[in-house]
Amino acid sequence: MRELTELEENTLIVTFKKRFAADILGTVVDRVRAEVTYTIKKEAILGVCHSLKSEPDFKMNALSDLIGAESGESCPRFEVIYQLLAMESRLRLRLRVRVKENEEIDSVTKVWRSAGWAEREAYDMFGIVFKGHPDLRRIYLPEDFDGFPLRKDFPLRGYKDKYNPNGEER
Amino acid sequence: MIDDKKNIRDEFDDEEAVSTKEMTLSFGPQHPSAHGVLHLLLGLQGEKVTWADPDIGYLHRGTEKIAENLLYHQFVPYTDRLDYMSSMSNNLGYVLAVEKVMDLEVPERAQYLRVLCAELSRLAGHLVCIGAWGVDLGAMTVLLYAFREREMIMDLFEMICGARMTLSYMRIGGVRWDANEEFLTKCKELMEYMPERIDEYERLITGNRVWIKRNKNVGIVSANDAIDLGLTGPNLRASGVPWDIRKDEPYLIYDKLDFEVPVGSVGDCFDRYLVRIAEMRQTIRIISQCLEKLPEGPVVVDMPEIVPPPKDEVYNNMEELIHHFKYVSHGFKVSEGEAYHAIEAPKGELGFYIKSNGGEKPERLKIRSPTFVNLQSTHHLAKGEYMADVVAIISSLDPVFGECDK
């Protein structure tokens, strides 16, 4: 629909690649949808986010959303997607980090406070554990809920128990 | 026994003896000011709030899980039930995201109708916000007035798509029904009538001493904090950040329209109120321009595989019946890829992230609902304020739990 602007080409592609060359695992420049996505090393995500927010080249001052998802592969099973926004330059960037099952990922709540609830949601729905989160609890579901409902192996109707007589047998 | 003491007031002279214990208060989920099903845990030191912890999820329906199991076109009605105060905006956010994945552009008339309807629902949403806010602070009249005008908008929606709240008007590839002359005339009449009515609300509360005392300098959030906490929409603009996706990342035809982005300066509840009032006036400008410029032409793309046939054709024509059956039962494939599309909904940035694996159903659909993110700032806003001000703070954030709990 729209092409990448010169600013996007320069900042999101040229400068980003130069600055974070060691941390990038993969790059997707989607010219049809005008979006840029980087796959970042899991260990580096906190540092990359911190630099993206504070360095004058990027100034990614807002975290639009933090998305938990299944990657579609068995290992690493999960991914966390960061949808960043720089309000001043009107740039949007997507970062992706792959996480194995039972593996922890650094929380970015220290960089953007808005990540607090978003990370709780990803934990609630997928069971992704964010290391360093000040208050990692379930957000939608009750504390004693068994299972993580947005995982692909969780049945749509849930499991059968006394509250859910129409659920699937375990 | 009184004789034993010199003065019965003596024991209360000691400051420490009268110090209060911290108390935890459960506000909601059945409280009339809790805007639906907000359960807010408040730590109180006397009348002062020391911490606030919203406990959400009472309305959680697993909308994202449902989306993964539905065809793309079947999910539109579910978006009505997110922010049910302004269904059109939710429809719009979803269809634009799907269209972004498909790399699809809808005809110009459909774009105008979409903007027109989304702005009507912004008007309805803000009316509810201000009306409910008034009631929460003890001003009953403004709710009755606001709902009177909202009713007219509901009637307009009924005229264009047959439903009043669960609209499902916007579909992938365009809009479901074309607007007729009657709708456009009524819409124009409403736009001429509305400015006067907004003046009336302002006469009722903007200069009202009680309203000012209850809102001014309550729940202040600075511009930097607002961005950091993820506030968007009127709540962010009240803090003086002129960020409006309609202006900064224009979608549809917003770049062809002339409107201003009102901003506040202090970032208190009163600013959030003023920004909404000013936004309603800008919305009227936008709708009037849409009505003026509305071009002729089709309202859906010419792609039979993603657009259902007109209803009367289905009843009278065998091929169209088959087409309709195939569309409803099999849906359509969406090209592989992912996209995030954000729109300026009445409550803030409404974003849909869609990942498609090339099939008829999304692999993952994530809703970035403005209420969910805005509500996160409750602790920051309410800390140090009086218990009674929490009501004003919640109302000023304008939460709707349909979209917060998804």
Coordinates of C-alpha atoms in Angstrom, one line a residue:
Chain A
M1 CA 0.0 0.0 0.0
R2 CA 2.8 2.4 1.0
E3 CA 6.5 2.4 0.4
L4 CA 9.2 2.7 3.0
T5 CA 10.2 6.3 3.4
E6 CA 13.8 7.4 3.2
L7 CA 13.9 7.9 7.0
E8 CA 12.7 4.4 7.5
E9 CA 15.3 3.0 5.1
N10 CA 18.0 5.0 6.8
T11 CA 17.1 4.5 10.4
L12 CA 15.4 1.2 10.6
I13 CA 17.6 -0.6 8.1
V14 CA 21.0 1.0 7.6
T15 CA 21.6 2.5 11.1
F16 CA 19.9 -0.4 13.0
K17 CA 22.0 -3.0 11.2
K18 CA 25.2 -1.1 11.8
R19 CA 24.5 -0.5 15.4
F20 CA 23.2 -3.9 16.4
A21 CA 25.0 -6.1 13.9
A22 CA 26.1 -8.6 16.7
D23 CA 22.6 -9.1 18.1
I24 CA 20.6 -9.6 14.9
L25 CA 19.6 -13.2 14.0
G26 CA 17.3 -12.4 11.1
T27 CA 15.8 -9.5 9.2
V28 CA 12.6 -9.2 7.4
V29 CA 11.9 -6.1 5.3
D30 CA 8.3 -6.3 4.2
R31 CA 8.1 -3.8 1.4
V32 CA 4.5 -4.7 0.6
R33 CA 3.3 -3.8 4.1
A34 CA 6.1 -1.3 4.8
E35 CA 7.2 -3.0 8.0
V36 CA 10.6 -4.0 9.3
T37 CA 11.1 -6.9 11.7
Y38 CA 14.3 -8.1 13.3
T39 CA 14.9 -11.3 15.1
I40 CA 17.1 -10.5 18.1
K41 CA 19.2 -12.8 20.2
K42 CA 17.4 -13.6 23.5
E43 CA 20.3 -12.5 25.7
A44 CA 20.5 -9.2 23.9
I45 CA 16.9 -8.0 24.0
L46 CA 17.1 -5.9 27.2
G47 CA 20.2 -4.1 25.9
V48 CA 18.8 -3.5 22.5
C49 CA 15.6 -2.2 23.9
H50 CA 17.4 0.1 26.3
S51 CA 19.6 1.5 23.4
L52 CA 16.6 1.9 21.1
K53 CA 14.8 4.0 23.7
S54 CA 17.7 6.2 24.8
E55 CA 19.9 6.7 21.7
P56 CA 19.1 9.8 19.7
D57 CA 19.2 7.8 16.4
F58 CA 16.1 5.8 17.4
K59 CA 14.2 7.4 20.3
M60 CA 11.7 4.5 20.5
N61 CA 9.9 6.1 23.4
A62 CA 6.8 4.0 23.3
L63 CA 6.1 0.3 23.4
S64 CA 2.9 -0.1 21.5
D65 CA 2.4 -3.7 22.3
L66 CA 4.2 -6.8 23.5
I67 CA 2.9 -10.0 22.0
G68 CA 3.4 -13.5 23.0
A69 CA 2.9 -16.2 20.3
E70 CA 3.8 -19.7 19.3
S71 CA 6.5 -19.7 16.7
G72 CA 5.1 -22.6 14.7
E73 CA 8.1 -24.8 15.3
S74 CA 8.7 -27.2 18.1
C75 CA 11.9 -25.6 19.3
P76 CA 12.1 -22.8 20.1
R77 CA 8.4 -23.0 20.7
F78 CA 7.5 -19.5 21.6
E79 CA 8.3 -16.0 20.5
V80 CA 7.8 -12.6 22.0
I81 CA 7.2 -9.7 19.7
Y82 CA 7.9 -6.1 20.6
Q83 CA 6.0 -3.5 18.6
L84 CA 7.9 -0.3 19.1
L85 CA 7.0 3.3 18.2
A86 CA 9.1 6.5 18.0
M87 CA 6.6 9.3 18.3
E88 CA 8.9 12.1 17.2
S89 CA 10.0 10.5 14.0
R90 CA 6.8 8.4 13.5
L91 CA 8.7 5.2 13.1
R92 CA 7.4 1.8 14.0
L93 CA 9.7 -1.3 14.4
R94 CA 9.0 -4.9 15.3
L95 CA 11.5 -7.0 17.2
R96 CA 11.1 -10.7 17.7
V97 CA 12.8 -13.0 20.2
R98 CA 12.5 -16.7 20.1
V99 CA 12.1 -18.5 23.5
K100 CA 12.3 -22.2 24.2
E101 CA 9.8 -23.9 26.5
N102 CA 10.8 -23.5 30.2
E103 CA 13.2 -20.8 29.3
E104 CA 13.2 -17.3 30.8
I105 CA 13.4 -14.0 28.9
D106 CA 14.5 -10.6 30.3
S107 CA 11.7 -8.3 31.2
V108 CA 11.7 -4.9 29.6
T109 CA 9.6 -3.3 32.3
K110 CA 12.7 -1.3 33.3
V111 CA 12.7 0.3 29.9
W112 CA 9.0 0.9 29.4
R113 CA 6.6 0.7 32.3
S114 CA 3.8 -0.1 29.9
A115 CA 5.4 -3.5 29.4
G116 CA 4.2 -4.6 32.9
W117 CA 0.7 -5.7 32.1
A118 CA 1.6 -6.8 28.6
E119 CA 4.2 -9.2 30.0
R120 CA 1.8 -10.5 32.6
E121 CA -0.6 -11.2 29.7
A122 CA 2.0 -13.1 27.7
Y123 CA 2.7 -15.1 30.9
D124 CA -1.0 -15.7 31.6
M125 CA -1.7 -16.9 28.0
F126 CA 1.5 -18.7 27.1
G127 CA 3.4 -19.3 30.3
I128 CA 6.4 -17.3 29.1
V129 CA 8.4 -16.3 32.2
F130 CA 9.9 -12.8 32.2
K131 CA 13.0 -12.5 34.4
G132 CA 13.1 -9.3 36.4
H133 CA 9.4 -8.5 36.2
P134 CA 8.4 -6.8 39.5
D135 CA 5.0 -8.5 39.7
L136 CA 4.6 -11.5 37.4
R137 CA 1.1 -12.9 38.1
R138 CA -1.7 -14.0 35.9
I139 CA -3.7 -11.1 34.8
Y140 CA -7.0 -12.3 33.3
L141 CA -7.3 -15.8 34.7
P142 CA -7.6 -16.8 38.3
E143 CA -4.3 -17.7 40.1
D144 CA -5.2 -21.4 40.4
F145 CA -6.0 -21.9 36.7
D146 CA -4.3 -24.9 35.2
G147 CA -2.8 -24.5 31.8
F148 CA -2.0 -21.7 29.3
P149 CA -5.1 -21.1 27.1
L150 CA -3.5 -19.5 24.0
R151 CA -1.1 -22.4 23.5
K152 CA -2.0 -24.3 20.4
D153 CA -2.3 -27.6 22.3
F154 CA -4.9 -26.1 24.7
P155 CA -8.4 -27.0 23.5
L156 CA -10.8 -24.3 22.4
R157 CA -13.4 -25.3 24.9
G158 CA -10.9 -25.8 27.7
Y159 CA -10.5 -28.9 29.9
K160 CA -13.4 -30.5 31.7
D161 CA -13.7 -29.7 35.4
K162 CA -16.4 -28.8 37.8
Y163 CA -16.7 -25.3 36.4
N164 CA -16.6 -26.4 32.8
P165 CA -18.7 -29.5 32.2
N166 CA -18.5 -29.0 28.4
G167 CA -14.7 -29.1 28.2
E168 CA -12.6 -31.8 26.7
E169 CA -11.4 -34.7 28.7
R170 CA -7.7 -34.5 29.6
Chain B
M1 CA -14.7 5.5 85.8
I2 CA -14.3 8.9 84.2
D3 CA -13.1 10.3 87.5
D4 CA -9.9 8.2 87.3
K5 CA -8.6 10.3 84.4
K6 CA -7.9 14.0 84.4
N7 CA -9.3 14.5 81.0
I8 CA -10.8 11.9 78.7
R9 CA -9.2 13.6 75.7
D10 CA -5.7 12.9 77.0
E11 CA -5.1 9.7 75.3
F12 CA -5.8 11.2 71.9
D13 CA -3.3 14.0 72.4
D14 CA -0.6 11.5 71.6
E15 CA -0.1 11.6 67.8
E16 CA 1.0 7.9 67.6
A17 CA -2.1 6.7 69.4
V18 CA -4.4 8.1 66.7
S19 CA -2.3 7.0 63.7
T20 CA -4.5 4.9 61.3
K21 CA -3.7 1.4 60.1
E22 CA -3.4 0.8 56.4
M23 CA -6.5 -0.7 55.1
T24 CA -7.2 -2.6 51.9
L25 CA -10.5 -1.8 50.2
S26 CA -12.1 -3.7 47.4
F27 CA -13.7 -1.3 45.0
G28 CA -16.0 -3.1 42.7
P29 CA -16.6 -5.3 40.7
Q30 CA -20.2 -4.4 41.6
H31 CA -19.6 -0.8 42.5
P32 CA -21.8 1.6 40.5
S33 CA -18.7 3.8 39.6
A34 CA -16.6 0.9 38.6
H35 CA -17.5 1.2 34.9
G36 CA -18.6 -2.4 34.5
V37 CA -16.5 -5.0 36.1
L38 CA -13.4 -3.3 37.4
H39 CA -12.2 -4.8 40.7
L40 CA -9.8 -2.2 42.1
L41 CA -7.9 -3.1 45.2
L42 CA -7.0 0.1 47.1
G43 CA -4.5 0.6 49.9
L44 CA -5.8 3.3 52.2
Q45 CA -4.1 5.3 54.9
G46 CA -7.1 7.1 56.3
E47 CA -8.7 8.9 53.3
K48 CA -5.5 8.8 51.2
V49 CA -4.7 6.1 48.6
T50 CA -1.3 4.6 49.0
W51 CA -1.5 2.1 46.2
A52 CA -4.1 0.9 43.6
D53 CA -4.1 -2.5 42.0
P54 CA -6.7 -3.1 39.3
D55 CA -7.8 -6.7 39.2
I56 CA -9.2 -7.3 35.7
G57 CA -10.4 -10.4 33.8
Y58 CA -14.0 -10.7 35.0
L59 CA -15.2 -10.3 31.4
H60 CA -12.4 -12.4 29.8
R61 CA -13.8 -14.4 26.9
G62 CA -10.6 -15.5 25.1
T63 CA -11.4 -13.4 22.0
E64 CA -7.9 -14.1 20.6
K65 CA -8.3 -17.8 21.0
I66 CA -11.7 -17.6 19.3
A67 CA -10.1 -15.6 16.4
E68 CA -7.6 -18.4 15.7
N69 CA -10.5 -20.8 15.2
L70 CA -12.7 -18.6 13.0
L71 CA -12.6 -17.6 9.3
Y72 CA -11.4 -14.1 8.8
H73 CA -14.8 -12.7 7.9
Q74 CA -16.5 -14.4 10.9
F75 CA -14.4 -12.5 13.4
V76 CA -15.9 -9.1 12.6
P77 CA -18.9 -9.5 14.9
Y78 CA -16.6 -10.4 17.8
T79 CA -14.9 -7.0 17.4
D80 CA -18.3 -5.3 18.0
R81 CA -18.1 -6.7 21.5
L82 CA -14.7 -5.3 22.4
D83 CA -15.3 -1.6 22.9
Y84 CA -19.1 -1.9 22.7
M85 CA -19.5 1.9 23.2
S86 CA -18.0 2.4 19.7
S87 CA -18.2 -0.7 17.7
M88 CA -17.5 0.9 14.4
S89 CA -13.9 1.8 15.4
N90 CA -13.3 -1.8 16.4
N91 CA -14.6 -3.1 13.2
L92 CA -12.4 -0.6 11.4
G93 CA -9.3 -1.6 13.3
Y94 CA -9.8 -5.2 12.5
V95 CA -10.7 -5.0 8.8
L96 CA -7.8 -2.5 8.2
A97 CA -5.4 -5.0 9.8
V98 CA -6.6 -7.8 7.6
E99 CA -6.5 -5.6 4.5
K100 CA -3.0 -4.7 5.4
V101 CA -1.9 -8.3 5.5
M102 CA -3.8 -8.9 2.2
D103 CA -2.4 -5.6 0.7
L104 CA -5.9 -4.5 -0.3
E105 CA -7.2 -1.0 -0.8
V106 CA -11.0 -0.4 -0.7
P107 CA -12.9 2.0 -3.0
E108 CA -13.0 5.7 -2.1
R109 CA -16.6 5.8 -1.2
A110 CA -16.1 2.9 1.2
Q111 CA -13.2 4.8 2.8
Y112 CA -15.3 7.9 3.3
L113 CA -18.2 5.9 4.8
R114 CA -15.8 4.1 7.1
V115 CA -14.3 7.4 8.4
L116 CA -17.8 8.8 8.7
C117 CA -19.1 5.9 10.7
A118 CA -15.9 5.6 12.8
E119 CA -16.2 9.3 13.8
L120 CA -19.9 8.9 14.6
S121 CA -19.0 6.1 17.0
R122 CA -16.2 8.3 18.5
L123 CA -18.9 10.9 19.2
A124 CA -21.1 8.2 20.8
G125 CA -18.2 6.9 22.8
H126 CA -17.2 10.3 24.1
L127 CA -20.8 11.1 25.0
V128 CA -21.0 8.0 27.1
C129 CA -17.7 8.8 28.7
I130 CA -18.7 12.3 29.7
G131 CA -22.2 11.2 30.8
A132 CA -21.0 8.4 33.0
W133 CA -18.3 10.6 34.4
G134 CA -20.9 13.1 35.4
V135 CA -23.0 10.5 37.2
D136 CA -20.0 9.2 39.0
L137 CA -19.3 12.6 40.4
G138 CA -23.0 13.2 41.2
A139 CA -24.1 15.2 38.2
M140 CA -27.0 13.2 36.9
T141 CA -28.3 15.6 34.3
V142 CA -25.4 15.4 31.9
L143 CA -25.9 11.7 31.5
L144 CA -29.5 12.2 30.4
Y145 CA -28.5 14.9 28.0
A146 CA -25.6 12.9 26.6
F147 CA -27.7 9.8 26.1
R148 CA -30.4 11.8 24.3
E149 CA -27.8 12.7 21.6
R150 CA -26.3 9.2 21.6
E151 CA -29.7 7.8 20.9
M152 CA -29.8 9.8 17.7
I153 CA -26.4 8.3 16.7
M154 CA -27.8 4.9 17.5
D155 CA -30.7 5.6 15.2
L156 CA -28.3 6.6 12.4
F157 CA -26.5 3.3 12.8
E158 CA -29.8 1.5 12.7
M159 CA -30.5 3.3 9.5
I160 CA -27.2 2.4 7.8
C161 CA -26.8 -1.2 8.9
G162 CA -29.9 -2.4 10.9
A163 CA -28.2 -2.7 14.2
R164 CA -27.8 -0.3 17.0
M165 CA -24.8 -1.5 19.0
T166 CA -23.5 -4.7 17.5
L167 CA -23.0 -3.2 14.1
S168 CA -20.6 -5.4 12.1
Y169 CA -20.9 -2.7 9.4
M170 CA -17.3 -2.8 8.1
R171 CA -16.3 -5.9 6.3
I172 CA -13.1 -7.0 4.8
G173 CA -13.1 -5.3 1.4
G174 CA -15.4 -2.4 2.1
V175 CA -18.6 -1.8 4.0
R176 CA -21.7 -4.0 4.1
W177 CA -24.4 -1.5 3.0
D178 CA -24.3 1.7 1.0
A179 CA -25.5 4.9 2.7
N180 CA -28.8 6.1 1.3
E181 CA -30.0 9.7 0.9
E182 CA -32.1 9.6 4.1
F183 CA -29.1 8.6 6.2
L184 CA -27.0 11.3 4.8
T185 CA -29.6 13.9 5.3
K186 CA -30.3 12.8 8.9
C187 CA -26.5 12.7 9.5
K188 CA -26.2 16.3 8.2
E189 CA -29.0 17.4 10.4
L190 CA -27.4 15.9 13.5
M191 CA -24.1 17.6 12.7
E192 CA -25.9 21.0 12.5
Y193 CA -27.6 20.2 15.8
M194 CA -24.7 18.8 17.8
P195 CA -22.5 21.9 18.4
E196 CA -25.3 23.6 20.2
R197 CA -25.8 20.5 22.4
I198 CA -22.1 20.4 23.2
D199 CA -22.4 24.0 24.3
E200 CA -25.2 22.9 26.5
Y201 CA -23.0 20.2 28.2
E202 CA -20.3 22.8 28.7
R203 CA -22.8 25.2 30.3
L204 CA -23.8 22.4 32.6
I205 CA -20.4 21.3 33.8
T206 CA -17.3 23.0 32.3
G207 CA -17.8 26.1 34.5
N208 CA -19.5 24.2 37.3
R209 CA -17.7 24.8 40.6
V210 CA -18.2 21.3 41.9
W211 CA -17.1 19.8 38.6
I212 CA -13.9 21.9 38.6
K213 CA -13.1 21.1 42.3
R214 CA -13.5 17.4 41.7
N215 CA -11.4 17.3 38.5
K216 CA -8.8 20.0 38.5
N217 CA -5.4 18.9 39.6
V218 CA -6.6 15.4 40.3
G219 CA -4.7 12.5 38.9
I220 CA -2.0 14.5 37.2
V221 CA 0.3 12.6 34.8
S222 CA 3.3 14.3 33.1
A223 CA 3.9 13.9 29.3
N224 CA 6.9 11.6 29.8
D225 CA 5.2 9.5 32.4
A226 CA 2.1 9.2 30.1
I227 CA 4.2 7.9 27.2
D228 CA 6.1 5.6 29.4
L229 CA 2.9 4.2 31.0
G230 CA 1.6 3.6 27.5
L231 CA -1.3 6.0 27.7
T232 CA -2.8 6.8 24.3
G233 CA -5.7 8.8 22.8
P234 CA -7.3 11.7 24.7
N235 CA -5.6 10.6 28.0
L236 CA -2.2 11.1 26.4
R237 CA -3.1 14.3 24.6
A238 CA -4.4 15.8 27.9
S239 CA -0.8 15.6 29.1
G240 CA 0.3 17.8 26.2
V241 CA 1.6 15.2 23.7
P242 CA 0.0 16.0 20.3
W243 CA 0.1 12.3 19.2
D244 CA -2.9 11.4 17.1
I245 CA -2.6 8.5 14.7
R246 CA -5.2 10.1 12.4
K247 CA -2.8 13.0 12.0
D248 CA 0.6 11.4 12.4
E249 CA 0.1 8.1 10.5
P250 CA -3.0 8.9 8.5
Y251 CA -5.0 5.9 7.3
L252 CA -8.0 5.9 4.9
I253 CA -8.7 9.5 3.9
Y254 CA -7.8 11.3 7.1
D255 CA -5.0 13.1 5.3
K256 CA -7.5 14.8 3.0
L257 CA -9.5 16.1 5.9
D258 CA -9.0 19.3 7.8
F259 CA -9.1 19.0 11.6
E260 CA -7.1 19.9 14.6
V261 CA -5.7 17.8 17.4
P262 CA -6.7 19.3 20.8
V263 CA -4.1 18.9 23.5
G264 CA -4.1 19.7 27.2
S265 CA -1.3 21.2 29.4
V266 CA -1.5 19.9 32.9
G267 CA -2.6 16.3 32.4
D268 CA -5.2 16.2 35.1
C269 CA -8.8 14.9 35.0
F270 CA -10.0 18.3 34.0
D271 CA -7.7 18.4 30.9
R272 CA -8.8 14.9 29.9
Y273 CA -12.4 16.2 30.1
L274 CA -11.6 19.3 28.0
V275 CA -9.7 17.3 25.4
R276 CA -12.7 15.1 24.9
I277 CA -15.1 18.0 24.6
A278 CA -12.8 19.6 22.0
E279 CA -12.4 16.4 20.2
M280 CA -16.1 16.0 19.8
R281 CA -16.2 19.4 18.1
Q282 CA -13.4 18.3 15.7
T283 CA -15.3 15.1 15.0
I284 CA -18.2 17.1 13.9
R285 CA -15.9 18.9 11.5
I286 CA -14.6 15.6 10.1
I287 CA -18.1 14.1 9.7
S288 CA -19.3 17.3 7.9
Q289 CA -16.4 17.2 5.5
C290 CA -17.0 13.5 4.8
L291 CA -20.6 14.3 4.0
E292 CA -19.6 17.1 1.7
K293 CA -16.9 15.2 -0.1
L294 CA -18.6 11.7 -0.2
P295 CA -17.9 10.5 -3.8
E296 CA -20.1 8.2 -5.8
G297 CA -19.0 4.6 -6.6
P298 CA -18.9 1.1 -5.3
V299 CA -18.6 0.4 -1.5
V300 CA -16.8 -2.9 -1.8
V301 CA -13.8 -4.1 -3.8
D302 CA -14.5 -6.0 -7.0
M303 CA -13.2 -9.3 -5.6
P304 CA -16.0 -11.9 -5.3
E305 CA -13.9 -14.3 -3.3
I306 CA -13.7 -12.0 -0.3
V307 CA -17.0 -10.1 -0.6
P308 CA -20.4 -11.7 -0.2
P309 CA -22.9 -11.1 -2.9
P310 CA -25.8 -8.7 -2.4
K311 CA -28.6 -10.3 -0.4
D312 CA -31.4 -9.9 -3.0
E313 CA -29.1 -11.6 -5.6
V314 CA -28.7 -14.5 -3.2
Y315 CA -32.5 -15.0 -3.0
N316 CA -33.0 -14.9 -6.8
N317 CA -30.0 -16.2 -8.5
M318 CA -28.6 -19.8 -8.2
E319 CA -24.9 -18.8 -8.9
E320 CA -25.0 -16.1 -6.2
L321 CA -26.5 -18.6 -3.8
I322 CA -23.6 -20.9 -4.4
H323 CA -21.2 -18.0 -4.1
H324 CA -22.8 -17.0 -0.8
F325 CA -22.6 -20.6 0.5
K326 CA -19.0 -20.9 -0.5
Y327 CA -18.1 -17.6 1.1
V328 CA -19.8 -18.4 4.4
S329 CA -18.7 -22.0 4.7
H330 CA -15.1 -21.8 3.4
G331 CA -14.1 -18.2 3.7
F332 CA -11.0 -17.0 1.8
K333 CA -7.3 -17.4 2.0
V334 CA -5.1 -14.6 3.2
S335 CA -1.6 -14.3 1.9
E336 CA 1.2 -15.4 4.3
G337 CA 2.8 -12.7 6.4
E338 CA 2.3 -10.6 9.4
A339 CA 1.2 -7.0 10.1
Y340 CA 0.4 -4.6 12.9
H341 CA -2.1 -1.9 12.1
A342 CA -3.1 0.8 14.6
I343 CA -6.0 3.2 14.4
E344 CA -7.0 6.0 16.6
A345 CA -10.1 4.6 18.4
P346 CA -12.0 6.9 20.8
K347 CA -10.1 5.5 23.8
G348 CA -6.6 5.5 22.2
E349 CA -4.5 3.3 20.0
L350 CA -6.3 0.2 18.9
G351 CA -3.9 -2.1 17.3
F352 CA -4.4 -5.5 15.7
Y353 CA -1.5 -7.8 15.1
I354 CA -2.3 -10.5 12.6
K355 CA 0.0 -13.4 11.6
S356 CA -1.2 -15.4 8.7
N357 CA 0.1 -18.7 7.6
G358 CA -1.6 -18.5 4.2
G359 CA -4.8 -20.2 5.3
E360 CA -8.4 -19.2 6.0
K361 CA -7.8 -18.6 9.7
P362 CA -5.3 -16.4 11.4
E363 CA -2.3 -18.1 13.0
R364 CA -2.2 -15.5 15.8
L365 CA -4.3 -12.4 16.3
K366 CA -3.4 -10.0 19.1
I367 CA -5.6 -7.1 20.1
R368 CA -3.8 -4.1 21.6
S369 CA -6.8 -2.6 23.3
P370 CA -6.4 1.0 24.6
T371 CA -8.3 0.4 27.8
F372 CA -6.1 -2.5 28.9
V373 CA -3.0 -0.3 28.5
N374 CA -4.5 2.9 29.9
L375 CA -5.8 1.2 33.0
Q376 CA -2.3 0.2 33.9
S377 CA -1.7 3.8 34.9
T378 CA -4.3 3.7 37.7
H379 CA -1.7 3.2 40.4
H380 CA 0.4 6.1 39.1
L381 CA -2.6 8.4 38.9
A382 CA -4.4 7.4 42.2
K383 CA -1.3 7.3 44.5
G384 CA -1.5 10.1 47.0
E385 CA -5.0 11.2 46.0
Y386 CA -8.1 11.0 48.1
M387 CA -10.3 7.9 48.0
A388 CA -13.2 10.0 46.5
D389 CA -10.9 11.1 43.6
V390 CA -10.3 7.6 42.5
V391 CA -13.8 7.7 41.0
A392 CA -12.9 10.8 38.9
I393 CA -9.6 9.2 37.9
I394 CA -11.2 6.0 36.6
S395 CA -13.9 7.9 34.8
S396 CA -11.3 10.1 33.2
L397 CA -9.5 7.1 31.8
D398 CA -12.8 6.0 30.2
P399 CA -12.4 2.3 30.5
V400 CA -14.6 -0.2 28.8
F401 CA -14.2 -3.7 30.0
G402 CA -15.3 -5.4 26.9
E403 CA -12.0 -4.5 25.3
C404 CA -9.9 -4.5 28.5
D405 CA -10.7 -8.1 29.3
K406 CA -11.0 -9.3 25.7

